[in-house]
N, C-alpha and C. Protein backbone atom coordinates (compact mmCIF):
# COMPACT_ATOMS: atom_id res chain seq x y z
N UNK A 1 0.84 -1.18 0.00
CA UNK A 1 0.00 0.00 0.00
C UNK A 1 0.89 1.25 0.00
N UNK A 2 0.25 2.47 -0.60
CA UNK A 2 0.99 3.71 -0.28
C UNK A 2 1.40 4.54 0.98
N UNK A 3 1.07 4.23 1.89
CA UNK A 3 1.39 4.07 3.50
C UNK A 3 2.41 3.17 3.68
N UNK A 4 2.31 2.55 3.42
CA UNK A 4 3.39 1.41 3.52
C UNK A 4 4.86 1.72 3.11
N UNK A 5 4.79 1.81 1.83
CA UNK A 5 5.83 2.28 1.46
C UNK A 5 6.55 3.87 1.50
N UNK A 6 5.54 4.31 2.00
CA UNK A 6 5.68 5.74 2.34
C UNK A 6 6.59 5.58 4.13
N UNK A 7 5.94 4.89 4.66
CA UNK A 7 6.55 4.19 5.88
C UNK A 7 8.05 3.51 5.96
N UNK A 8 8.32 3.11 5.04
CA UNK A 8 9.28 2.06 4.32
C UNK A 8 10.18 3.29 4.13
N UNK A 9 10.56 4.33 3.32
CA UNK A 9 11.21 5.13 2.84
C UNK A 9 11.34 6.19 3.89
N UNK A 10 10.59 6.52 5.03
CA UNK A 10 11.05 6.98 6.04
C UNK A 10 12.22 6.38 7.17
N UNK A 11 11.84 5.37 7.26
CA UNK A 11 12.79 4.02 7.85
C UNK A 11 14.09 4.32 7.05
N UNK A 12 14.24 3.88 6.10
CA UNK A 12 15.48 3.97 5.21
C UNK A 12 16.12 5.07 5.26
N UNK A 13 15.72 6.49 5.35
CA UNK A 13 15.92 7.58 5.47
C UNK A 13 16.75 7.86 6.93
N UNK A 14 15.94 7.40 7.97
CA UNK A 14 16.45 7.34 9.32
C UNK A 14 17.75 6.82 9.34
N UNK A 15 17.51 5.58 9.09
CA UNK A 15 19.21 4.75 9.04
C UNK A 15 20.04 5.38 8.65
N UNK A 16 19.71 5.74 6.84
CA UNK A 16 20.52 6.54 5.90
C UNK A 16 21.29 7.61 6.50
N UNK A 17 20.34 8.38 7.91
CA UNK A 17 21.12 9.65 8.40
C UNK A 17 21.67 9.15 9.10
N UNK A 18 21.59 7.87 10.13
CA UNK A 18 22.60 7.46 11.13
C UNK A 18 24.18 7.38 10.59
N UNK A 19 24.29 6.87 9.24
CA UNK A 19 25.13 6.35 8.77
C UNK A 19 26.04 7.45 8.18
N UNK A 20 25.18 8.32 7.92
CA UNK A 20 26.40 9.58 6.86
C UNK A 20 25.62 10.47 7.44
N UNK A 21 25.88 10.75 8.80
CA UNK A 21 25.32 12.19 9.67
C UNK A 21 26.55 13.34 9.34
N UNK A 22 27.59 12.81 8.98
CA UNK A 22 28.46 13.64 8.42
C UNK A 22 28.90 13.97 7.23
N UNK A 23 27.80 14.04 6.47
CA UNK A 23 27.73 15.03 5.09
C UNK A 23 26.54 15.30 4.81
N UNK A 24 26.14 15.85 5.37
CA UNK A 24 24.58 17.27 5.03
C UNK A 24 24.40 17.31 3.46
N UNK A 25 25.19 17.39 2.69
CA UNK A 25 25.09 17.21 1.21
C UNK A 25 24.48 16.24 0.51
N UNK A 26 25.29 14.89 0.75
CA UNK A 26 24.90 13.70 0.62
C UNK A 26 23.58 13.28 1.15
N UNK A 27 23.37 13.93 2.72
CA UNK A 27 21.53 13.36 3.34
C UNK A 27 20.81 14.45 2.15
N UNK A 28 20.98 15.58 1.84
CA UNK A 28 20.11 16.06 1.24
C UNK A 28 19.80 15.70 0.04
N UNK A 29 21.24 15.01 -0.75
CA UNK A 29 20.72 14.53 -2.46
C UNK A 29 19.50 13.30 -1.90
N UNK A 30 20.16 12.63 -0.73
CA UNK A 30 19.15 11.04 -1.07
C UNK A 30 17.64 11.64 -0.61
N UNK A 31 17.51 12.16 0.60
CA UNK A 31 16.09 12.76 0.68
C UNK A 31 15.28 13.34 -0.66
N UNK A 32 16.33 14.21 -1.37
CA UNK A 32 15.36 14.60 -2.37
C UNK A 32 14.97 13.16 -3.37
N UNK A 33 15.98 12.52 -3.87
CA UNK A 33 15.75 11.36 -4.62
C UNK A 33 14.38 10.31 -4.12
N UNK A 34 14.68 10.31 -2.68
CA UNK A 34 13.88 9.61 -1.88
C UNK A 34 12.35 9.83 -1.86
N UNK A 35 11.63 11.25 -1.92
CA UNK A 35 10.96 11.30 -1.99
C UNK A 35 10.16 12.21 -2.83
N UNK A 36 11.13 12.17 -4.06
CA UNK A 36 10.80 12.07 -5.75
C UNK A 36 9.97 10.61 -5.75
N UNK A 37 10.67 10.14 -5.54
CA UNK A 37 10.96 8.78 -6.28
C UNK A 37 9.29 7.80 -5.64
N UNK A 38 9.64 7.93 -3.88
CA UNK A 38 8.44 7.47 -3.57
C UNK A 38 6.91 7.86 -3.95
N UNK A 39 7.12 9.41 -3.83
CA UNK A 39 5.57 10.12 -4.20
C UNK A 39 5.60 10.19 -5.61
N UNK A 40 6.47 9.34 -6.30
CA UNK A 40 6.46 9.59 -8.20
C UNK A 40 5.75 11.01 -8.75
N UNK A 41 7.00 12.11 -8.08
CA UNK A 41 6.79 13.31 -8.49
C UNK A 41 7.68 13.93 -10.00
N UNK A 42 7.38 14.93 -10.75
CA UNK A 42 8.57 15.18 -11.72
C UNK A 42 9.65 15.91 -10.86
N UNK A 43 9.59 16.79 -10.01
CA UNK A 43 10.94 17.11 -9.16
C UNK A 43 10.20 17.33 -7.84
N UNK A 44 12.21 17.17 -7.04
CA UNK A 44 11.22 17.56 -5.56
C UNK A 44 12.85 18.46 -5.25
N UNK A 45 12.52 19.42 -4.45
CA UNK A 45 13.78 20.66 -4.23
C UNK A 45 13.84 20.47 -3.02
N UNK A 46 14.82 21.22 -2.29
CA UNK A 46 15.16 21.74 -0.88
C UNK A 46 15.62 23.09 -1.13
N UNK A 47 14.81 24.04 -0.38
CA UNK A 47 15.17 25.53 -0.46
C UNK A 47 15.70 26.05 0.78
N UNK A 48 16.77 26.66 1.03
CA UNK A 48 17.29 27.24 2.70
C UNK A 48 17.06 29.00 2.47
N UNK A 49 15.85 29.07 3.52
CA UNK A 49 15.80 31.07 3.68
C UNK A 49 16.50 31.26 4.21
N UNK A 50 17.32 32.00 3.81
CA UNK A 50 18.62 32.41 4.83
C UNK A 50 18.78 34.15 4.11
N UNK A 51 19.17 35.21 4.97
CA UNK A 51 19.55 36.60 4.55
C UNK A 51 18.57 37.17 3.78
N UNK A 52 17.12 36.57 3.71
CA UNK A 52 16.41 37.68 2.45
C UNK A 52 17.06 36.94 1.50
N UNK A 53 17.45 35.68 1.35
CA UNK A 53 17.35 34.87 0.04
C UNK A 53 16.89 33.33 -0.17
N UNK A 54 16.42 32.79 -1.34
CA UNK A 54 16.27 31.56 -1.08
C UNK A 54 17.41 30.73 -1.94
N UNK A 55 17.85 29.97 -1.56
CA UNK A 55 18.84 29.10 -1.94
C UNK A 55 18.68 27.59 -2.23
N UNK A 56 18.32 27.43 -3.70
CA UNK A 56 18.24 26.05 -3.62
C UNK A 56 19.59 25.43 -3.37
N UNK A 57 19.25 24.15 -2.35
CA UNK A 57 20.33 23.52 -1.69
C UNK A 57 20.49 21.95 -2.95
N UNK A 58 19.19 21.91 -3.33
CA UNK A 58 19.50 20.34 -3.91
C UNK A 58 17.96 20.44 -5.20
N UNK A 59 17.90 20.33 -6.03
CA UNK A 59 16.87 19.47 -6.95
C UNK A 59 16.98 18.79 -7.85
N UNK A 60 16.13 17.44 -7.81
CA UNK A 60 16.33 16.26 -8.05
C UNK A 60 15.27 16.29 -9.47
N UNK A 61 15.77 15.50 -9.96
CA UNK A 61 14.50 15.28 -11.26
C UNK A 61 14.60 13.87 -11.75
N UNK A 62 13.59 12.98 -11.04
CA UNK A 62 13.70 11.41 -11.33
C UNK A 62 14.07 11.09 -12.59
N UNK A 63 13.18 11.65 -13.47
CA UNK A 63 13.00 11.34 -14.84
C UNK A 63 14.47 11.36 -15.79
N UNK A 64 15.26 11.92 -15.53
CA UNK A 64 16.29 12.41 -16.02
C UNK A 64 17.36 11.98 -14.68
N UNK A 65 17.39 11.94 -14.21
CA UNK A 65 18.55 10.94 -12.69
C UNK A 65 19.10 12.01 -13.01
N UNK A 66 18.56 13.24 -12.46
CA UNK A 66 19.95 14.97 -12.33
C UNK A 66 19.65 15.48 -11.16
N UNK A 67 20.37 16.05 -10.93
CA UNK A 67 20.37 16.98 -9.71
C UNK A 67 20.97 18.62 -9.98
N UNK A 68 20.65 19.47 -9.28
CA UNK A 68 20.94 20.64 -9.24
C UNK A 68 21.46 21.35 -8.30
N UNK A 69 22.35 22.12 -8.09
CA UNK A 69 22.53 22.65 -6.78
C UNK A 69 22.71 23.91 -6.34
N UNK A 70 22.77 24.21 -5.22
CA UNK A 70 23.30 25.69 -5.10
C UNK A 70 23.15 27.13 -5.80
N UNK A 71 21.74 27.40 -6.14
CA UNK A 71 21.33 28.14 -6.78
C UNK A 71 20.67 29.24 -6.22
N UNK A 72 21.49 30.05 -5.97
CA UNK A 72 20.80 31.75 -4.95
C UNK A 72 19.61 32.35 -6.19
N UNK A 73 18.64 32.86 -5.45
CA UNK A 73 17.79 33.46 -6.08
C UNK A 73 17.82 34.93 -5.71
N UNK A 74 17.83 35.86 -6.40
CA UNK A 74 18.17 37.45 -6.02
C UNK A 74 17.68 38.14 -4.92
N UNK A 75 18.32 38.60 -4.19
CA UNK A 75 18.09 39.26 -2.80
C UNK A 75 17.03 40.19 -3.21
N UNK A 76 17.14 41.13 -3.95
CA UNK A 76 16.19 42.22 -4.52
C UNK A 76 14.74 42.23 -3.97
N UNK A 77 14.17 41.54 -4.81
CA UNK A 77 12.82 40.76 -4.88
C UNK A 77 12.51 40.32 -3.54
N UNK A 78 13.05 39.29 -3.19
CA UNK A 78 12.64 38.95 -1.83
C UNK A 78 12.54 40.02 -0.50
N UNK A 79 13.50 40.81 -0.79
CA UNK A 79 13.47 41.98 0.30
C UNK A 79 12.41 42.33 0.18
N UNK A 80 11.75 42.58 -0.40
CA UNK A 80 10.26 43.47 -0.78
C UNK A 80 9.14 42.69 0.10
N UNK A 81 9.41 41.41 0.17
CA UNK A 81 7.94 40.93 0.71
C UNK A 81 8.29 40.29 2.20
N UNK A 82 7.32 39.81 3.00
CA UNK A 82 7.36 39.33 4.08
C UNK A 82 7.17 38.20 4.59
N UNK A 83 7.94 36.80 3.77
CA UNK A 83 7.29 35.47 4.02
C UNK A 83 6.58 34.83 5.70
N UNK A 84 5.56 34.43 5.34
CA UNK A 84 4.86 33.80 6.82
C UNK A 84 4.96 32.64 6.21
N UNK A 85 4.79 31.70 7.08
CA UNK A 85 5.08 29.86 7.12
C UNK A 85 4.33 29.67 5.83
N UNK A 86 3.06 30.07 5.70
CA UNK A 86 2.07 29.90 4.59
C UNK A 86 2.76 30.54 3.24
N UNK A 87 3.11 31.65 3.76
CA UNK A 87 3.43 32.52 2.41
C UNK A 87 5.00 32.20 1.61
N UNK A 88 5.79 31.06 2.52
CA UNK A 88 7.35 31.14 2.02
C UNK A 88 6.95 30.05 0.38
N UNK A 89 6.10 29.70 0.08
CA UNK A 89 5.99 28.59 -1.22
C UNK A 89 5.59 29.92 -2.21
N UNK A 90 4.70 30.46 -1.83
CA UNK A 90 4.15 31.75 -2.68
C UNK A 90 5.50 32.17 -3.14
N UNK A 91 6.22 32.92 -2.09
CA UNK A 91 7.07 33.77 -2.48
C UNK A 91 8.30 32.64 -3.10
N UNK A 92 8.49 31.90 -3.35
CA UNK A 92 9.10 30.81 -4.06
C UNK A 92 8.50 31.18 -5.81
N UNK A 93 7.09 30.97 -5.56
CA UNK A 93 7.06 31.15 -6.81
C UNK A 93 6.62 31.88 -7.62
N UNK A 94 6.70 33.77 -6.53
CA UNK A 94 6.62 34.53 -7.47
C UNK A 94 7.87 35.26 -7.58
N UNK A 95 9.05 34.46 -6.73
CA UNK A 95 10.71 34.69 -7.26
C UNK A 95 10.61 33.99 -8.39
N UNK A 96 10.25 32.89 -8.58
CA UNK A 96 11.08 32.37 -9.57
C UNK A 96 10.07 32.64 -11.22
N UNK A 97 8.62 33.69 -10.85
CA UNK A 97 8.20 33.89 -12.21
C UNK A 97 8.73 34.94 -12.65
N UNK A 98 9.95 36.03 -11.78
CA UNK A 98 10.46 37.15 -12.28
C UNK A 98 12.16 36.97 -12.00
N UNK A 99 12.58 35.97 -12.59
CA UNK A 99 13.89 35.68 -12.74
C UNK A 99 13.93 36.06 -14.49
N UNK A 100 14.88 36.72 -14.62
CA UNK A 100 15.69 36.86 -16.28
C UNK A 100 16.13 36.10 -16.63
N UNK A 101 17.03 35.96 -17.85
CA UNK A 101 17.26 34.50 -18.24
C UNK A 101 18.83 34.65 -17.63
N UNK A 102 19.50 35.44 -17.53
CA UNK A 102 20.57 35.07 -16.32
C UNK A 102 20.79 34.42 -15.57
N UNK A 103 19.27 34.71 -14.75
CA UNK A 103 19.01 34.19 -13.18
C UNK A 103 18.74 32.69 -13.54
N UNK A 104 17.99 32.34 -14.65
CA UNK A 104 17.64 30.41 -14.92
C UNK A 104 18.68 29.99 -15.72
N UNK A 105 19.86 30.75 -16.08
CA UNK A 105 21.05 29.64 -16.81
C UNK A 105 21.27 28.14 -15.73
N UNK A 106 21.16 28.42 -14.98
CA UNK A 106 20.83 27.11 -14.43
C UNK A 106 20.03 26.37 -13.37
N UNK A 107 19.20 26.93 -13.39
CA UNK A 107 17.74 26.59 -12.68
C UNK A 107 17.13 25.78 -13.93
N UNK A 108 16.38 24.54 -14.01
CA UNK A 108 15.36 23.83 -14.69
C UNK A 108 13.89 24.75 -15.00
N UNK A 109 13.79 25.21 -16.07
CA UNK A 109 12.70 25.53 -15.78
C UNK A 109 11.61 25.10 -15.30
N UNK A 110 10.52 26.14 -15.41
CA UNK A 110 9.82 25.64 -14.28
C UNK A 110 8.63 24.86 -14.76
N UNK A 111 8.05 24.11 -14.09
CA UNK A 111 6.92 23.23 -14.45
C UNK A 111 5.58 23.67 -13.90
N UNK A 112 4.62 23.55 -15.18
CA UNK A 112 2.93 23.65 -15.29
C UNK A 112 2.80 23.03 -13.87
N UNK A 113 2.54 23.02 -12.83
CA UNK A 113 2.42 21.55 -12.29
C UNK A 113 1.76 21.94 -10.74
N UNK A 114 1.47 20.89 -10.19
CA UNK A 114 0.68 20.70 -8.98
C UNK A 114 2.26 20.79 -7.62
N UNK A 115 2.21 21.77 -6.81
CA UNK A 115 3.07 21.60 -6.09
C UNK A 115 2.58 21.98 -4.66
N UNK A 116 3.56 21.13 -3.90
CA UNK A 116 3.11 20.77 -2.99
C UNK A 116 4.68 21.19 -2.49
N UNK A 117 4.47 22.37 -0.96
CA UNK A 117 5.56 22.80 -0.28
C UNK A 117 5.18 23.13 1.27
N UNK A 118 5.90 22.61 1.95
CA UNK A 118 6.28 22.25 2.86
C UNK A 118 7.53 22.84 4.07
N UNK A 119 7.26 23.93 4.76
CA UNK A 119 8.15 24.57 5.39
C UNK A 119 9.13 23.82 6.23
N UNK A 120 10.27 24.44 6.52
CA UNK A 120 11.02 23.10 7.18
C UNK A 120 11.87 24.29 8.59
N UNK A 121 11.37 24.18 9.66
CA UNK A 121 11.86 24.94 10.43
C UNK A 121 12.54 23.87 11.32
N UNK A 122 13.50 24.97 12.10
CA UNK A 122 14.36 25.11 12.81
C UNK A 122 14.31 26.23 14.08
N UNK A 123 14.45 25.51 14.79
CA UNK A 123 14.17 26.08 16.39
C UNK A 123 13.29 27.38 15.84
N UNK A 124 11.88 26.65 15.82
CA UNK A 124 10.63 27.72 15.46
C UNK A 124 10.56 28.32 14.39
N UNK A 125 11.76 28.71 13.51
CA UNK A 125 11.75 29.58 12.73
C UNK A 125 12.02 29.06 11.13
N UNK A 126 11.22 29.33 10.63
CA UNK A 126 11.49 28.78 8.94
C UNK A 126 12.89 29.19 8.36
N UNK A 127 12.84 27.73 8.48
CA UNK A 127 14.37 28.08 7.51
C UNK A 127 14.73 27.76 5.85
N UNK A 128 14.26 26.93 5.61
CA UNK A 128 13.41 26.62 4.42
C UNK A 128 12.08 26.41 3.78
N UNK A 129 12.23 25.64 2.57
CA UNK A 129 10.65 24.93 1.75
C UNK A 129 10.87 23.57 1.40
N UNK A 130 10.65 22.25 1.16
CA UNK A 130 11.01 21.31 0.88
C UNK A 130 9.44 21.31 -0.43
N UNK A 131 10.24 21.24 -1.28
CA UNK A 131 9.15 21.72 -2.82
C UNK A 131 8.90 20.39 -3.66
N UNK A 132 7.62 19.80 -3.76
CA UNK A 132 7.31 18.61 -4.92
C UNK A 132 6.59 19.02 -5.92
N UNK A 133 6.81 18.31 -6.93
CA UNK A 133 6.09 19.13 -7.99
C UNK A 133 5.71 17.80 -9.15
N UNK A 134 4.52 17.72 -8.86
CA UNK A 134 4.14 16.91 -10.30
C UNK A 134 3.45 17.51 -11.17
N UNK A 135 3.36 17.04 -12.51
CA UNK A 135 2.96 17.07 -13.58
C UNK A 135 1.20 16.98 -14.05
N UNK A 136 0.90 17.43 -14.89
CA UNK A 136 -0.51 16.91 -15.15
C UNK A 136 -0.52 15.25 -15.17
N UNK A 137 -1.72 14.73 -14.68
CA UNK A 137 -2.74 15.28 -14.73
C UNK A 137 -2.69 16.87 -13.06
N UNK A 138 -3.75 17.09 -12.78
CA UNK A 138 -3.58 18.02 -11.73
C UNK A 138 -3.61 17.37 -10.44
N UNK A 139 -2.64 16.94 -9.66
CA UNK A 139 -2.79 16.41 -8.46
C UNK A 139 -3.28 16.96 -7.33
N UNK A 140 -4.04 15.74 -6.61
CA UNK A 140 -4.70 16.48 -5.42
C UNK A 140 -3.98 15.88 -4.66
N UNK A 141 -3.03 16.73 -3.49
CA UNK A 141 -1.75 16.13 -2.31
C UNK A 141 -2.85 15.77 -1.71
N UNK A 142 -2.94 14.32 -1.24
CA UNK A 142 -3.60 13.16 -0.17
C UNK A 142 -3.20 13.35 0.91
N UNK A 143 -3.72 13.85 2.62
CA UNK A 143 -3.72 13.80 3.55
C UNK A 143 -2.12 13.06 3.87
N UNK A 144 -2.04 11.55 3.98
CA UNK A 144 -1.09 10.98 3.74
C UNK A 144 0.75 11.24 2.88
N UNK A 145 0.19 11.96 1.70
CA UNK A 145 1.33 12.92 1.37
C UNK A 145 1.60 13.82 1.96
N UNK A 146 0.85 14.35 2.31
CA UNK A 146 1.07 15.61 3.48
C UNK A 146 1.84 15.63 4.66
N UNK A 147 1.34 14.25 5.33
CA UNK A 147 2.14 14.04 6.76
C UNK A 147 3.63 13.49 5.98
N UNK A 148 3.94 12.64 5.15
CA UNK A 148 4.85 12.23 4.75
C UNK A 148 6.22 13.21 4.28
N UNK A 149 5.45 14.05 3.54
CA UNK A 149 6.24 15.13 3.22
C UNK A 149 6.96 16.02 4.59
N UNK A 150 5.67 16.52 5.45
CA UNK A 150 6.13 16.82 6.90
C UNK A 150 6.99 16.04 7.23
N UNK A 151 6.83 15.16 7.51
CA UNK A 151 8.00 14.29 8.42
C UNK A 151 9.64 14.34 7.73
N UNK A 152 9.49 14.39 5.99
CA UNK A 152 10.37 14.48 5.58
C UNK A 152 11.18 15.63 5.76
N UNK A 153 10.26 17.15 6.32
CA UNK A 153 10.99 18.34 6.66
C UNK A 153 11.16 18.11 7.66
N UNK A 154 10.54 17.82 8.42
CA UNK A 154 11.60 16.88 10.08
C UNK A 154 12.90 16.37 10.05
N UNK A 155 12.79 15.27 9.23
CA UNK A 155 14.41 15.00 9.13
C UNK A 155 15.36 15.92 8.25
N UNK A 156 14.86 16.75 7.45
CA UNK A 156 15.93 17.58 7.62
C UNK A 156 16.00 19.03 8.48
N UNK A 157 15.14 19.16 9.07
CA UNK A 157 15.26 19.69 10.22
C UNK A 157 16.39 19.41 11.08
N UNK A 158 16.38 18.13 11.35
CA UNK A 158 17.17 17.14 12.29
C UNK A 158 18.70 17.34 11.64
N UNK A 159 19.00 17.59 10.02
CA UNK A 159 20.10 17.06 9.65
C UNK A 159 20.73 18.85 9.59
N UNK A 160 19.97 19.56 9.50
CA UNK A 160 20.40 20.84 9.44
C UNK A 160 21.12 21.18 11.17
N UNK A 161 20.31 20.66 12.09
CA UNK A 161 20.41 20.74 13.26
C UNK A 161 21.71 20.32 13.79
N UNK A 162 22.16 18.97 13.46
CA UNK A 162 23.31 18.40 13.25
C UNK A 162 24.26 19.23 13.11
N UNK A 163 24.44 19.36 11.35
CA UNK A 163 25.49 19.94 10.91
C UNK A 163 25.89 21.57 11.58
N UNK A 164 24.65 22.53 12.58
CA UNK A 164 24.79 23.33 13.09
C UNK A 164 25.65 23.27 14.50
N UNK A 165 24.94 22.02 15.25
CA UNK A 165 25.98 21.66 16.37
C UNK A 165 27.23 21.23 15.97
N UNK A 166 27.26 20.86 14.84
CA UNK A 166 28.69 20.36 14.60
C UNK A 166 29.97 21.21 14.78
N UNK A 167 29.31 22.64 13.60
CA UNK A 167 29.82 23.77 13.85
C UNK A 167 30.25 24.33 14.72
N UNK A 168 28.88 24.61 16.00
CA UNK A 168 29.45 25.33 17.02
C UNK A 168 30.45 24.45 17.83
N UNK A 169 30.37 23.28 18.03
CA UNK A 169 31.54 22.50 18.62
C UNK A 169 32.88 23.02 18.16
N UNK A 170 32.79 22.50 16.30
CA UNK A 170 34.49 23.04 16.00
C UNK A 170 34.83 24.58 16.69
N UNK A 171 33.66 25.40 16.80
CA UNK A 171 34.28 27.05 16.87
C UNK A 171 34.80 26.30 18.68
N UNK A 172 33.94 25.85 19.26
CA UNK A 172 34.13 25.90 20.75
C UNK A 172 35.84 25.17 21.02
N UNK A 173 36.16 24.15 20.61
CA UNK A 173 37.13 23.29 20.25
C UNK A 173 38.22 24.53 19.86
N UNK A 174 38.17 25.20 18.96
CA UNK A 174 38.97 26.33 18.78
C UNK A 174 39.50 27.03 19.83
N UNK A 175 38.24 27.84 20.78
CA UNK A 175 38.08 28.77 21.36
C UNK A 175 38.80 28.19 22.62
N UNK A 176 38.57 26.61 22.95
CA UNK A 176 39.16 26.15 23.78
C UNK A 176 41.00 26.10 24.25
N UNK A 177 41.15 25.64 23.07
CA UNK A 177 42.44 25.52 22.65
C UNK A 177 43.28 26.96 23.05
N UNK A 178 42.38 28.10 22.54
CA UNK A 178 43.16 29.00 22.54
C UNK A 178 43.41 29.89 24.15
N UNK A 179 42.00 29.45 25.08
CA UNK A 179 42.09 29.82 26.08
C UNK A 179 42.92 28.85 26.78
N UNK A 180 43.10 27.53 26.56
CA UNK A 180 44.04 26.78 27.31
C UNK A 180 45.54 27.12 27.30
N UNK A 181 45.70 27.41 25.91
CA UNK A 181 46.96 28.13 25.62
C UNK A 181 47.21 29.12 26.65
N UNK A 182 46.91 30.09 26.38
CA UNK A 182 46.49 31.96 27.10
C UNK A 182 47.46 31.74 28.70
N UNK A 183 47.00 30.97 29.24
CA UNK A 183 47.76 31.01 30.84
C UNK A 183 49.31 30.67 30.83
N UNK A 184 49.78 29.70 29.49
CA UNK A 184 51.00 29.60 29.99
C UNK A 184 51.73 30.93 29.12
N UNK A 185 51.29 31.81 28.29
CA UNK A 185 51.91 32.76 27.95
C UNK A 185 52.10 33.75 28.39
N UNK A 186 50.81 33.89 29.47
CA UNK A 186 50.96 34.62 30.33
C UNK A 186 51.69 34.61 31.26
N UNK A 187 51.93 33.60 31.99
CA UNK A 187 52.96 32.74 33.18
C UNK A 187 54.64 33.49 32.98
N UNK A 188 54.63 33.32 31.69
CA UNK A 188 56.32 34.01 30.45
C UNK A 188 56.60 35.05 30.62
N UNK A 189 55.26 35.92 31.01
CA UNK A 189 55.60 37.56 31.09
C UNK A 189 56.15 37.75 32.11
């Protein structure tokens, strides 16, 4: 059943992060693949709001086994408006109906299509969109896709979360070092 395997690909996902919790890159290509692939969508993205910009981090396109990455969308535009949890998919895609052809040399264009987005916060605060997008016919997202998709911005919630503690450790690890140092140079004077 589609529960089932929707169930199934969360599981796999879990492990998947146990195993390579140390490359944020890598959890994000398989998530997107992952749940392309399960909800047999034409693409599914990961977007990070960060500074008054959106940044695609990863999009996947089953059909074609490609991926995309790292694609800032212009500060400009976005400054102007005020995304709320509801409104960050909107403003997704009325950035990306006033991009020039500059701005899509390498963005996929965009697809007719039924999409389905999904905020992905971090300690309360939106930090991304996790974006699916199928094709005609016109899809109606099923209750069940819905929670699925959620859960899927959970775990990367979780993996963003990670790679943030990771960070502040190395700075702390630094900071350590350098105050441990500090007393015997002082001791010299």
């Amino acid at each position: 059943s589609r529960l089932r395997i929707q169930n199934q690909a969360l599981v796999e996902l879990a492990c998947y992060r146990q195993v390579h919790q140390d490359d944020l890159d890598q959890m994000l290509t398989k998530i997107t693949e992952t749940v392309s692939c399960t909800l047999q969508v034409a693409r599914g993205s990961i977007w990070l709001y960060q500074a008054a910009q959106l940044i695609l981090l990863d999009l996947y396109e089953p059909s074609l086994n490609r991926h995309s990455y790292e694609i800032n969308l212009p500060e400009f535009e976005l400054g102007t408006l005020n995304p709320t949890p509801e409104g960050l998919g909107d403003l997704l895609a009325y950035q990306l109906g006033f991009l020039n052809s500059a701005d899509l040399k390498n963005l996929p264009a965009p697809l007719n299509s039924s999409r389905l987005e999904v905020p992905i916060r971090l300690e309360g605060q939106i930090r991304g969109i996790l974006c699916l997008e199928a094709v005609a016919p016109a899809r109606q997202w099923t209750l069940d896709e819905q929670n699925f998709v959620t859960a899927i911005a959970d775990l990367i919630s979780l993996a963003w979360e990670v790679e943030e503690r990771k960070q502040t450790e190395a700075i702390l690890r630094k900071y350590e070092r350098i105050v441990s140092a500090t007393p015997d140079q002082i001791s010299l004077l």
